[in-house]
Amino acid sequence: MDSFGKKKRTDLPKNPAKALLASVILLFSMLTAAGCAAAKEEPRTELSVRAQNAYMQLAIDEALEGIGLQHGGPFGCVIVRDGKVVGQGHNRVVKDNDPTCHGEVAAIRDAGEKLGTFDLSGCELYTTGEPCPMCLCACLWANIDKVYYGCTIEDNELIGFRDEDFDELFGGRDAFADYLVCIDREACLALFDAYLHMERTNY
């Protein structure tokens, strides 16, 4: 009690400035923690089907990253030599405003830079979609030994791409039956379906 008979408050801070600073720090910590939790809970695209081939799954993961960032179409690619991934990339046509930056081209550029050579003999390429005529020629110019693809040229058309139109101009693919091998089409179709249901820029 004070001299006037009133009860003294003992819960008041001795230093109001310090108390205010402590409150601000506490509030900032709470907001930061909430933001981190929200970031961890942010939904990511999960496909119902996974590729049986590990390298094709890496190509699918690369494509998922690209479409998640809205870089371009659902085309991811990895290049392998002696069991080791030496190059990877995804379609960046929209991101770079570059109509030539398809997944295969991006991966070939990456492999060439990492290996320090333009000659990719001994390498195999795994891509989520059958290469368009431009990418097929790029693989041949790079001396890629074999190309494994998921979705077909016809599948590419189902999601709005004109590969088949260009293919007809060059006489089809009969000459490349031993060079182009289709694997894990079902897993890559699941990727294409995810792309169809995303916000995207058509080109």
Coordinates of N, CA and C in Angstrom, one line a residue:
M1 N 0.9 -1.2 0.0 CA 0.0 0.0 0.0 C 0.9 1.2 0.0
D2 N 0.5 2.3 -0.7 CA 1.2 3.6 -0.7 C 0.7 4.4 0.4
S3 N 1.2 5.7 0.5 CA 0.8 6.6 1.6 C -0.6 7.0 1.5
F4 N -1.3 6.8 0.3 CA -2.7 7.2 0.1 C -3.6 6.0 0.3
G5 N -3.1 4.8 0.6 CA -3.9 3.7 0.9 C -4.2 2.9 -0.4
K6 N -3.6 3.2 -1.5 CA -3.8 2.4 -2.7 C -2.8 1.3 -2.9
K7 N -3.2 0.2 -3.4 CA -2.4 -0.9 -3.6 C -1.4 -0.7 -4.8
K8 N -0.1 -0.9 -4.5 CA 0.9 -0.7 -5.5 C 0.9 -1.9 -6.5
R9 N 1.1 -1.5 -7.8 CA 1.2 -2.6 -8.9 C 2.6 -3.0 -9.0
T10 N 2.8 -4.3 -8.9 CA 4.1 -4.9 -9.0 C 4.4 -5.5 -10.3
D11 N 3.4 -5.5 -11.3 CA 3.6 -6.2 -12.6 C 4.1 -5.2 -13.6
L12 N 4.3 -3.9 -13.3 CA 4.7 -3.0 -14.3 C 6.2 -3.2 -14.5
P13 N 6.7 -3.1 -15.8 CA 8.1 -3.3 -16.0 C 8.9 -2.1 -15.5
K14 N 10.1 -2.4 -15.0 CA 11.0 -1.4 -14.5 C 11.5 -0.5 -15.6
N15 N 11.7 -1.1 -16.8 CA 12.2 -0.3 -18.0 C 11.2 -0.5 -19.1
P16 N 10.3 0.5 -19.4 CA 9.3 0.3 -20.4 C 9.9 0.1 -21.8
A17 N 11.1 0.8 -22.1 CA 11.7 0.6 -23.4 C 12.1 -0.8 -23.7
K18 N 12.7 -1.4 -22.6 CA 13.2 -2.8 -22.8 C 12.0 -3.7 -23.0
A19 N 10.9 -3.5 -22.2 CA 9.7 -4.3 -22.3 C 9.1 -4.2 -23.7
L20 N 9.1 -3.0 -24.3 CA 8.6 -2.8 -25.7 C 9.4 -3.5 -26.7
L21 N 10.8 -3.4 -26.5 CA 11.7 -4.1 -27.4 C 11.5 -5.6 -27.4
A22 N 11.3 -6.1 -26.1 CA 11.1 -7.6 -25.9 C 9.9 -8.0 -26.6
S23 N 8.8 -7.2 -26.5 CA 7.5 -7.5 -27.2 C 7.7 -7.6 -28.7
V24 N 8.4 -6.6 -29.2 CA 8.6 -6.6 -30.7 C 9.4 -7.8 -31.1
I25 N 10.4 -8.2 -30.4 CA 11.2 -9.4 -30.8 C 10.4 -10.6 -30.7
L26 N 9.5 -10.7 -29.6 CA 8.7 -11.9 -29.5 C 7.7 -12.0 -30.7
L27 N 7.1 -10.8 -31.0 CA 6.1 -10.8 -32.1 C 6.8 -11.2 -33.5
F28 N 8.0 -10.7 -33.7 CA 8.7 -11.0 -34.9 C 9.1 -12.5 -35.0
S29 N 9.4 -13.1 -33.8 CA 9.8 -14.5 -33.8 C 8.5 -15.3 -34.1
M30 N 7.4 -14.9 -33.6 CA 6.1 -15.7 -33.9 C 5.8 -15.6 -35.3
L31 N 5.9 -14.4 -35.9 CA 5.5 -14.2 -37.3 C 6.5 -15.0 -38.2
T32 N 7.8 -15.0 -37.9 CA 8.8 -15.8 -38.7 C 8.5 -17.3 -38.6
A33 N 8.2 -17.7 -37.4 CA 7.9 -19.2 -37.2 C 6.7 -19.5 -38.0
A34 N 5.6 -18.7 -38.0 CA 4.4 -18.9 -38.8 C 4.7 -19.0 -40.3
G35 N 5.6 -18.0 -40.7 CA 5.9 -18.0 -42.1 C 6.7 -19.2 -42.6
C36 N 7.6 -19.7 -41.7 CA 8.4 -20.9 -42.1 C 7.4 -22.1 -42.1
A37 N 6.5 -22.2 -41.2 CA 5.5 -23.3 -41.2 C 4.7 -23.3 -42.4
A38 N 4.3 -22.1 -42.8 CA 3.5 -22.0 -44.1 C 4.2 -22.4 -45.3
A39 N 5.5 -22.0 -45.3 CA 6.4 -22.4 -46.4 C 6.6 -23.9 -46.5
K40 N 6.7 -24.5 -45.3 CA 6.9 -26.0 -45.3 C 5.6 -26.7 -45.8
E41 N 4.5 -26.1 -45.5 CA 3.2 -26.7 -45.8 C 2.7 -26.3 -47.3
E42 N 3.5 -25.5 -48.0 CA 3.1 -25.1 -49.3 C 2.9 -26.3 -50.2
P43 N 1.8 -26.5 -50.9 CA 1.6 -27.7 -51.6 C 2.5 -27.8 -52.9
R44 N 3.0 -29.0 -53.2 CA 3.8 -29.2 -54.4 C 3.1 -30.2 -55.2
T45 N 3.4 -30.2 -56.5 CA 2.8 -31.2 -57.4 C 3.4 -32.6 -57.1
E46 N 2.5 -33.5 -56.8 CA 2.8 -34.9 -56.6 C 2.1 -35.7 -57.7
L47 N 2.9 -36.6 -58.3 CA 2.3 -37.4 -59.4 C 1.9 -38.7 -58.8
S48 N 0.8 -39.3 -59.4 CA 0.3 -40.6 -58.9 C 1.2 -41.8 -59.4
V49 N 2.0 -41.5 -60.4 CA 2.8 -42.6 -61.0 C 4.2 -42.1 -61.0
R50 N 5.1 -43.0 -60.6 CA 6.6 -42.7 -60.7 C 7.2 -43.6 -61.8
A51 N 8.2 -43.1 -62.4 CA 8.9 -43.8 -63.5 C 9.6 -45.0 -62.9
Q52 N 9.7 -46.1 -63.7 CA 10.5 -47.3 -63.3 C 11.9 -47.0 -63.5
N53 N 12.3 -46.3 -64.5 CA 13.7 -46.0 -64.7 C 14.1 -44.7 -63.9
A54 N 15.2 -44.9 -63.2 CA 15.6 -43.8 -62.2 C 16.0 -42.5 -63.0
Y55 N 16.6 -42.7 -64.1 CA 17.0 -41.5 -64.9 C 15.8 -40.7 -65.5
M56 N 14.8 -41.5 -65.9 CA 13.5 -40.9 -66.4 C 12.8 -40.2 -65.2
Q57 N 12.9 -40.7 -64.0 CA 12.3 -40.0 -62.9 C 13.0 -38.7 -62.6
L58 N 14.3 -38.7 -62.8 CA 15.1 -37.4 -62.6 C 14.6 -36.4 -63.7
A59 N 14.3 -36.9 -64.9 CA 13.9 -36.0 -65.9 C 12.5 -35.5 -65.6
I60 N 11.6 -36.3 -65.0 CA 10.3 -35.9 -64.6 C 10.4 -34.8 -63.5
D61 N 11.3 -35.1 -62.5 CA 11.5 -34.1 -61.4 C 12.0 -32.8 -62.0
E62 N 12.8 -32.8 -63.0 CA 13.3 -31.6 -63.6 C 12.2 -30.9 -64.3
A63 N 11.3 -31.6 -65.0 CA 10.2 -31.0 -65.6 C 9.2 -30.4 -64.6
L64 N 9.0 -31.1 -63.5 CA 8.1 -30.6 -62.5 C 8.6 -29.2 -61.9
E65 N 9.9 -29.2 -61.7 CA 10.5 -27.9 -61.3 C 10.2 -26.8 -62.3
G66 N 10.4 -27.1 -63.5 CA 10.2 -26.1 -64.6 C 8.8 -25.6 -64.7
I67 N 7.8 -26.5 -64.7 CA 6.5 -26.0 -64.8 C 6.0 -25.4 -63.5
G68 N 6.5 -25.8 -62.4 CA 6.2 -25.2 -61.1 C 6.6 -23.7 -61.1
L69 N 7.7 -23.4 -61.8 CA 8.2 -22.0 -61.9 C 7.7 -21.3 -63.1
Q70 N 6.8 -22.0 -63.9 CA 6.2 -21.5 -65.1 C 7.3 -21.0 -66.1
H71 N 8.3 -21.9 -66.2 CA 9.4 -21.6 -67.2 C 9.0 -22.0 -68.6
G72 N 8.1 -23.0 -68.7 CA 7.7 -23.5 -70.1 C 6.9 -24.8 -70.0
G73 N 7.0 -25.6 -71.0 CA 6.3 -26.8 -71.1 C 6.9 -27.9 -70.2
P74 N 6.1 -29.1 -70.1 CA 6.5 -30.1 -69.1 C 7.6 -31.1 -69.7
F75 N 8.7 -30.5 -70.1 CA 9.8 -31.2 -70.7 C 11.1 -31.1 -69.9
G76 N 11.4 -32.2 -69.2 CA 12.7 -32.2 -68.5 C 13.6 -33.3 -69.1
C77 N 14.9 -33.1 -68.8 CA 15.8 -34.0 -69.5 C 17.1 -34.1 -68.7
V78 N 17.6 -35.3 -68.7 CA 19.0 -35.6 -68.1 C 19.8 -36.3 -69.1
I79 N 21.1 -36.1 -69.0 CA 22.1 -36.8 -69.9 C 23.0 -37.6 -69.0
V80 N 23.2 -38.8 -69.4 CA 24.0 -39.8 -68.5 C 25.2 -40.3 -69.3
R81 N 26.3 -40.4 -68.6 CA 27.5 -41.0 -69.2 C 28.1 -42.0 -68.1
D82 N 28.3 -43.2 -68.5 CA 28.9 -44.2 -67.5 C 28.2 -44.2 -66.2
G83 N 26.8 -44.1 -66.2 CA 26.0 -44.2 -65.0 C 26.0 -43.0 -64.2
K84 N 26.5 -41.9 -64.7 CA 26.5 -40.6 -63.9 C 25.8 -39.5 -64.7
V85 N 25.0 -38.7 -64.1 CA 24.3 -37.6 -64.7 C 25.3 -36.5 -65.0
V86 N 25.5 -36.1 -66.2 CA 26.5 -35.1 -66.6 C 25.8 -33.9 -67.1
G87 N 24.5 -33.9 -67.3 CA 23.8 -32.7 -67.7 C 22.3 -32.8 -67.5
Q88 N 21.7 -31.7 -67.2 CA 20.2 -31.7 -67.0 C 19.7 -30.4 -67.3
G89 N 18.4 -30.3 -67.6 CA 17.7 -29.1 -67.9 C 16.2 -29.3 -68.2
H90 N 15.5 -28.2 -68.2 CA 14.1 -28.2 -68.5 C 13.7 -27.1 -69.5
N91 N 12.6 -27.2 -70.0 CA 12.1 -26.2 -71.0 C 12.0 -24.8 -70.4
R92 N 12.7 -23.9 -71.0 CA 12.7 -22.5 -70.5 C 12.3 -21.5 -71.6
V93 N 11.5 -21.9 -72.5 CA 11.0 -21.1 -73.6 C 10.3 -19.8 -73.1
V94 N 9.4 -20.0 -72.1 CA 8.7 -18.8 -71.6 C 9.6 -17.9 -70.7
K95 N 10.3 -18.6 -69.9 CA 11.2 -17.9 -68.9 C 12.2 -17.0 -69.7
D96 N 12.9 -17.6 -70.7 CA 14.0 -16.9 -71.4 C 13.5 -16.2 -72.7
N97 N 12.2 -16.3 -73.0 CA 11.8 -15.8 -74.3 C 12.7 -16.4 -75.5
D98 N 13.0 -17.7 -75.4 CA 13.9 -18.3 -76.3 C 13.2 -19.6 -76.9
P99 N 12.7 -19.5 -78.1 CA 11.9 -20.7 -78.6 C 12.8 -21.9 -78.8
T100 N 14.1 -21.8 -78.7 CA 15.0 -22.9 -78.9 C 15.4 -23.6 -77.6
C101 N 15.0 -23.0 -76.5 CA 15.5 -23.5 -75.2 C 14.5 -24.6 -74.7
H102 N 14.5 -25.7 -75.4 CA 13.8 -26.9 -75.0 C 14.6 -27.7 -74.0
G103 N 13.9 -28.6 -73.3 CA 14.6 -29.4 -72.3 C 15.9 -30.1 -72.8
E104 N 15.8 -30.7 -73.9 CA 17.0 -31.4 -74.5 C 18.1 -30.4 -74.8
V105 N 17.8 -29.3 -75.3 CA 18.8 -28.3 -75.7 C 19.5 -27.8 -74.4
A106 N 18.6 -27.5 -73.4 CA 19.2 -27.0 -72.1 C 20.1 -28.0 -71.5
A107 N 19.7 -29.3 -71.6 CA 20.6 -30.4 -71.0 C 21.9 -30.6 -71.8
I108 N 21.8 -30.5 -73.1 CA 23.0 -30.6 -73.9 C 24.0 -29.5 -73.6
R109 N 23.4 -28.3 -73.5 CA 24.3 -27.1 -73.1 C 25.0 -27.4 -71.8
D110 N 24.2 -27.9 -70.8 CA 24.7 -28.1 -69.5 C 25.8 -29.2 -69.5
A111 N 25.6 -30.3 -70.2 CA 26.5 -31.3 -70.3 C 27.8 -30.9 -71.0
G112 N 27.7 -30.1 -72.1 CA 28.8 -29.6 -72.8 C 29.7 -28.7 -71.9
E113 N 29.0 -27.9 -71.1 CA 29.8 -27.0 -70.2 C 30.5 -27.8 -69.1
K114 N 29.8 -28.7 -68.5 CA 30.4 -29.5 -67.4 C 31.5 -30.4 -67.9
L115 N 31.3 -31.0 -69.1 CA 32.4 -31.9 -69.6 C 33.5 -31.2 -70.4
G116 N 33.2 -30.0 -70.7 CA 34.2 -29.2 -71.4 C 34.4 -29.7 -72.9
T117 N 33.3 -30.1 -73.5 CA 33.4 -30.6 -74.9 C 32.0 -30.5 -75.6
F118 N 32.1 -30.4 -76.9 CA 30.9 -30.3 -77.7 C 30.5 -31.8 -78.1
D119 N 31.4 -32.7 -77.9 CA 31.2 -34.1 -78.4 C 30.7 -34.9 -77.2
L120 N 29.4 -35.3 -77.2 CA 28.8 -36.1 -76.1 C 28.7 -37.6 -76.5
S121 N 29.7 -38.0 -77.2 CA 29.7 -39.5 -77.5 C 29.8 -40.3 -76.2
G122 N 29.1 -41.4 -76.2 CA 29.1 -42.2 -75.0 C 28.0 -41.8 -74.0
C123 N 27.2 -40.8 -74.4 CA 26.1 -40.3 -73.5 C 24.7 -40.9 -74.0
E124 N 23.8 -41.0 -73.0 CA 22.4 -41.3 -73.3 C 21.6 -40.2 -72.7
L125 N 20.5 -39.9 -73.4 CA 19.6 -38.8 -73.0 C 18.3 -39.3 -72.7
Y126 N 17.7 -38.8 -71.5 CA 16.4 -39.2 -71.1 C 15.5 -38.0 -71.0
T127 N 14.4 -38.0 -71.7 CA 13.5 -36.8 -71.8 C 12.1 -37.2 -71.6
T128 N 11.3 -36.3 -71.0 CA 9.9 -36.7 -70.7 C 9.0 -36.7 -72.0
G129 N 9.4 -36.0 -73.0 CA 8.7 -36.0 -74.3 C 9.5 -36.4 -75.4
E130 N 9.0 -37.1 -76.4 CA 9.8 -37.4 -77.6 C 10.3 -36.1 -78.2
P131 N 11.6 -36.1 -78.6 CA 12.2 -34.8 -79.1 C 11.5 -34.3 -80.3
C132 N 11.4 -33.0 -80.4 CA 10.9 -32.4 -81.6 C 12.0 -32.5 -82.7
P133 N 11.7 -32.2 -83.9 CA 12.8 -32.2 -85.0 C 14.0 -31.5 -84.6
M134 N 13.9 -30.3 -84.0 CA 15.0 -29.5 -83.6 C 15.9 -30.2 -82.6
C135 N 15.2 -30.7 -81.6 CA 16.0 -31.4 -80.5 C 16.6 -32.7 -81.0
L136 N 15.9 -33.4 -81.8 CA 16.4 -34.6 -82.4 C 17.7 -34.4 -83.1
C137 N 17.7 -33.3 -83.9 CA 18.9 -32.9 -84.7 C 20.0 -32.5 -83.7
A138 N 19.6 -31.8 -82.7 CA 20.6 -31.4 -81.7 C 21.3 -32.6 -81.0
C139 N 20.5 -33.6 -80.7 CA 21.0 -34.9 -80.2 C 22.0 -35.5 -81.1
L140 N 21.7 -35.5 -82.4 CA 22.5 -36.1 -83.4 C 23.8 -35.3 -83.6
W141 N 23.7 -34.0 -83.6 CA 24.9 -33.1 -83.7 C 25.8 -33.3 -82.5
A142 N 25.2 -33.6 -81.3 CA 26.0 -33.7 -80.1 C 26.6 -35.1 -80.0
N143 N 26.2 -36.0 -80.9 CA 26.7 -37.4 -80.9 C 26.2 -38.2 -79.7
I144 N 25.0 -37.9 -79.2 CA 24.3 -38.7 -78.2 C 24.1 -40.1 -78.7
D145 N 24.4 -41.1 -77.9 CA 24.3 -42.5 -78.4 C 22.9 -43.0 -78.5
K146 N 22.1 -42.6 -77.6 CA 20.7 -43.1 -77.6 C 19.8 -42.1 -76.9
V147 N 18.5 -42.1 -77.3 CA 17.6 -41.2 -76.7 C 16.4 -42.0 -76.2
Y148 N 16.1 -41.8 -74.9 CA 15.0 -42.5 -74.2 C 13.9 -41.4 -73.9
Y149 N 12.7 -41.6 -74.3 CA 11.7 -40.6 -74.1 C 10.4 -41.2 -73.5
G150 N 9.6 -40.4 -72.9 CA 8.4 -40.9 -72.2 C 7.2 -40.7 -73.1
C151 N 6.6 -39.5 -73.2 CA 5.5 -39.3 -74.0 C 5.9 -39.2 -75.5
T152 N 4.9 -39.5 -76.4 CA 5.2 -39.5 -77.8 C 4.9 -38.2 -78.4
I153 N 5.3 -38.0 -79.7 CA 5.0 -36.8 -80.5 C 3.4 -36.6 -80.5
E154 N 2.7 -37.7 -80.6 CA 1.2 -37.6 -80.6 C 0.7 -37.1 -79.2
D155 N 1.4 -37.5 -78.1 CA 1.0 -37.1 -76.8 C 1.3 -35.6 -76.6
N156 N 2.4 -35.1 -77.2 CA 2.8 -33.7 -77.2 C 1.7 -32.8 -77.7
E157 N 1.0 -33.3 -78.8 CA 0.0 -32.6 -79.5 C -1.2 -32.4 -78.5
L158 N -1.5 -33.4 -77.7 CA -2.6 -33.4 -76.8 C -2.5 -32.3 -75.8
I159 N -1.3 -31.8 -75.5 CA -1.2 -30.7 -74.6 C -0.8 -29.4 -75.3
G160 N -1.1 -29.3 -76.6 CA -1.0 -28.1 -77.3 C 0.3 -27.8 -78.1
F161 N 1.1 -28.8 -78.3 CA 2.4 -28.5 -79.0 C 2.3 -29.1 -80.4
R162 N 3.0 -28.4 -81.3 CA 2.9 -28.6 -82.8 C 4.0 -29.5 -83.3
D163 N 4.6 -30.4 -82.5 CA 5.7 -31.2 -83.0 C 5.4 -32.0 -84.2
E164 N 4.2 -32.6 -84.2 CA 3.8 -33.5 -85.3 C 3.7 -32.8 -86.6
D165 N 3.3 -31.5 -86.6 CA 3.2 -30.7 -87.8 C 4.6 -30.6 -88.4
F166 N 5.5 -30.3 -87.6 CA 6.9 -30.1 -88.1 C 7.5 -31.4 -88.5
D167 N 7.1 -32.5 -87.8 CA 7.6 -33.8 -88.1 C 7.2 -34.2 -89.5
E168 N 6.0 -33.9 -89.9 CA 5.5 -34.3 -91.2 C 6.4 -33.6 -92.3
L169 N 6.8 -32.4 -92.0 CA 7.6 -31.6 -93.0 C 9.0 -32.3 -93.3
F170 N 9.4 -33.1 -92.3 CA 10.7 -33.7 -92.4 C 10.6 -35.2 -92.7
G171 N 9.4 -35.7 -93.0 CA 9.3 -37.1 -93.4 C 9.1 -38.1 -92.4
G172 N 8.8 -37.8 -91.1 CA 8.5 -38.8 -90.1 C 9.8 -39.3 -89.4
R173 N 9.6 -40.4 -88.7 CA 10.7 -40.9 -87.8 C 11.1 -42.3 -88.1
D174 N 10.7 -42.9 -89.2 CA 11.0 -44.3 -89.4 C 12.5 -44.6 -89.4
A175 N 13.3 -43.6 -89.8 CA 14.8 -43.8 -89.9 C 15.4 -43.8 -88.5
F176 N 14.7 -43.5 -87.5 CA 15.3 -43.4 -86.1 C 14.7 -44.4 -85.2
A177 N 14.2 -45.5 -85.7 CA 13.5 -46.5 -84.9 C 14.5 -47.1 -83.8
D178 N 15.7 -47.2 -84.2 CA 16.7 -47.8 -83.2 C 17.3 -46.8 -82.3
Y179 N 17.2 -45.5 -82.7 CA 17.8 -44.4 -81.9 C 16.9 -43.9 -80.8
L180 N 15.6 -43.9 -81.1 CA 14.6 -43.4 -80.1 C 13.9 -44.5 -79.5
V181 N 13.9 -44.5 -78.1 CA 13.3 -45.6 -77.4 C 12.3 -45.1 -76.4
C182 N 11.0 -45.5 -76.4 CA 10.0 -45.1 -75.5 C 10.0 -45.9 -74.3
I183 N 10.1 -45.2 -73.1 CA 10.0 -45.9 -71.8 C 9.1 -45.0 -70.9
D184 N 8.6 -45.6 -69.8 CA 7.9 -44.9 -68.8 C 6.8 -43.9 -69.3
R185 N 6.1 -44.3 -70.3 CA 5.1 -43.4 -70.9 C 4.0 -43.0 -69.9
E186 N 3.6 -44.0 -69.1 CA 2.5 -43.7 -68.2 C 2.9 -42.7 -67.2
A187 N 4.1 -42.7 -66.6 CA 4.6 -41.7 -65.7 C 4.6 -40.3 -66.3
C188 N 5.1 -40.3 -67.5 CA 5.2 -39.0 -68.2 C 3.8 -38.4 -68.6
L189 N 2.9 -39.3 -68.9 CA 1.5 -38.9 -69.2 C 0.9 -38.2 -67.9
A190 N 1.3 -38.8 -66.7 CA 0.8 -38.2 -65.5 C 1.4 -36.8 -65.3
L191 N 2.6 -36.6 -65.7 CA 3.2 -35.3 -65.7 C 2.5 -34.3 -66.7
F192 N 2.2 -34.8 -67.9 CA 1.5 -34.0 -68.8 C 0.1 -33.6 -68.3
D193 N -0.6 -34.5 -67.6 CA -1.9 -34.2 -67.1 C -1.8 -33.1 -66.0
A194 N -0.7 -33.2 -65.2 CA -0.5 -32.2 -64.1 C -0.3 -30.8 -64.8
Y195 N 0.4 -30.8 -65.9 CA 0.7 -29.6 -66.6 C -0.6 -28.9 -67.1
L196 N -1.5 -29.8 -67.6 CA -2.8 -29.3 -68.2 C -3.6 -28.6 -67.1
H197 N -3.5 -29.0 -65.9 CA -4.3 -28.4 -64.8 C -3.6 -27.3 -64.0
M198 N -2.5 -26.8 -64.6 CA -1.7 -25.7 -64.0 C -2.0 -24.4 -64.7
E199 N -1.7 -23.3 -64.0 CA -1.7 -22.0 -64.7 C -0.5 -22.0 -65.6
R200 N -0.6 -21.7 -66.8 CA 0.5 -21.8 -67.8 C 0.4 -20.8 -68.9
T201 N 1.5 -20.6 -69.6 CA 1.5 -19.8 -70.8 C 1.6 -20.7 -72.0
N202 N 0.6 -20.7 -72.9 CA 0.6 -21.5 -74.1 C 1.5 -20.9 -75.2
Y203 N 2.2 -21.7 -75.9 CA 3.1 -21.2 -77.0 C 3.2 -22.2 -78.1

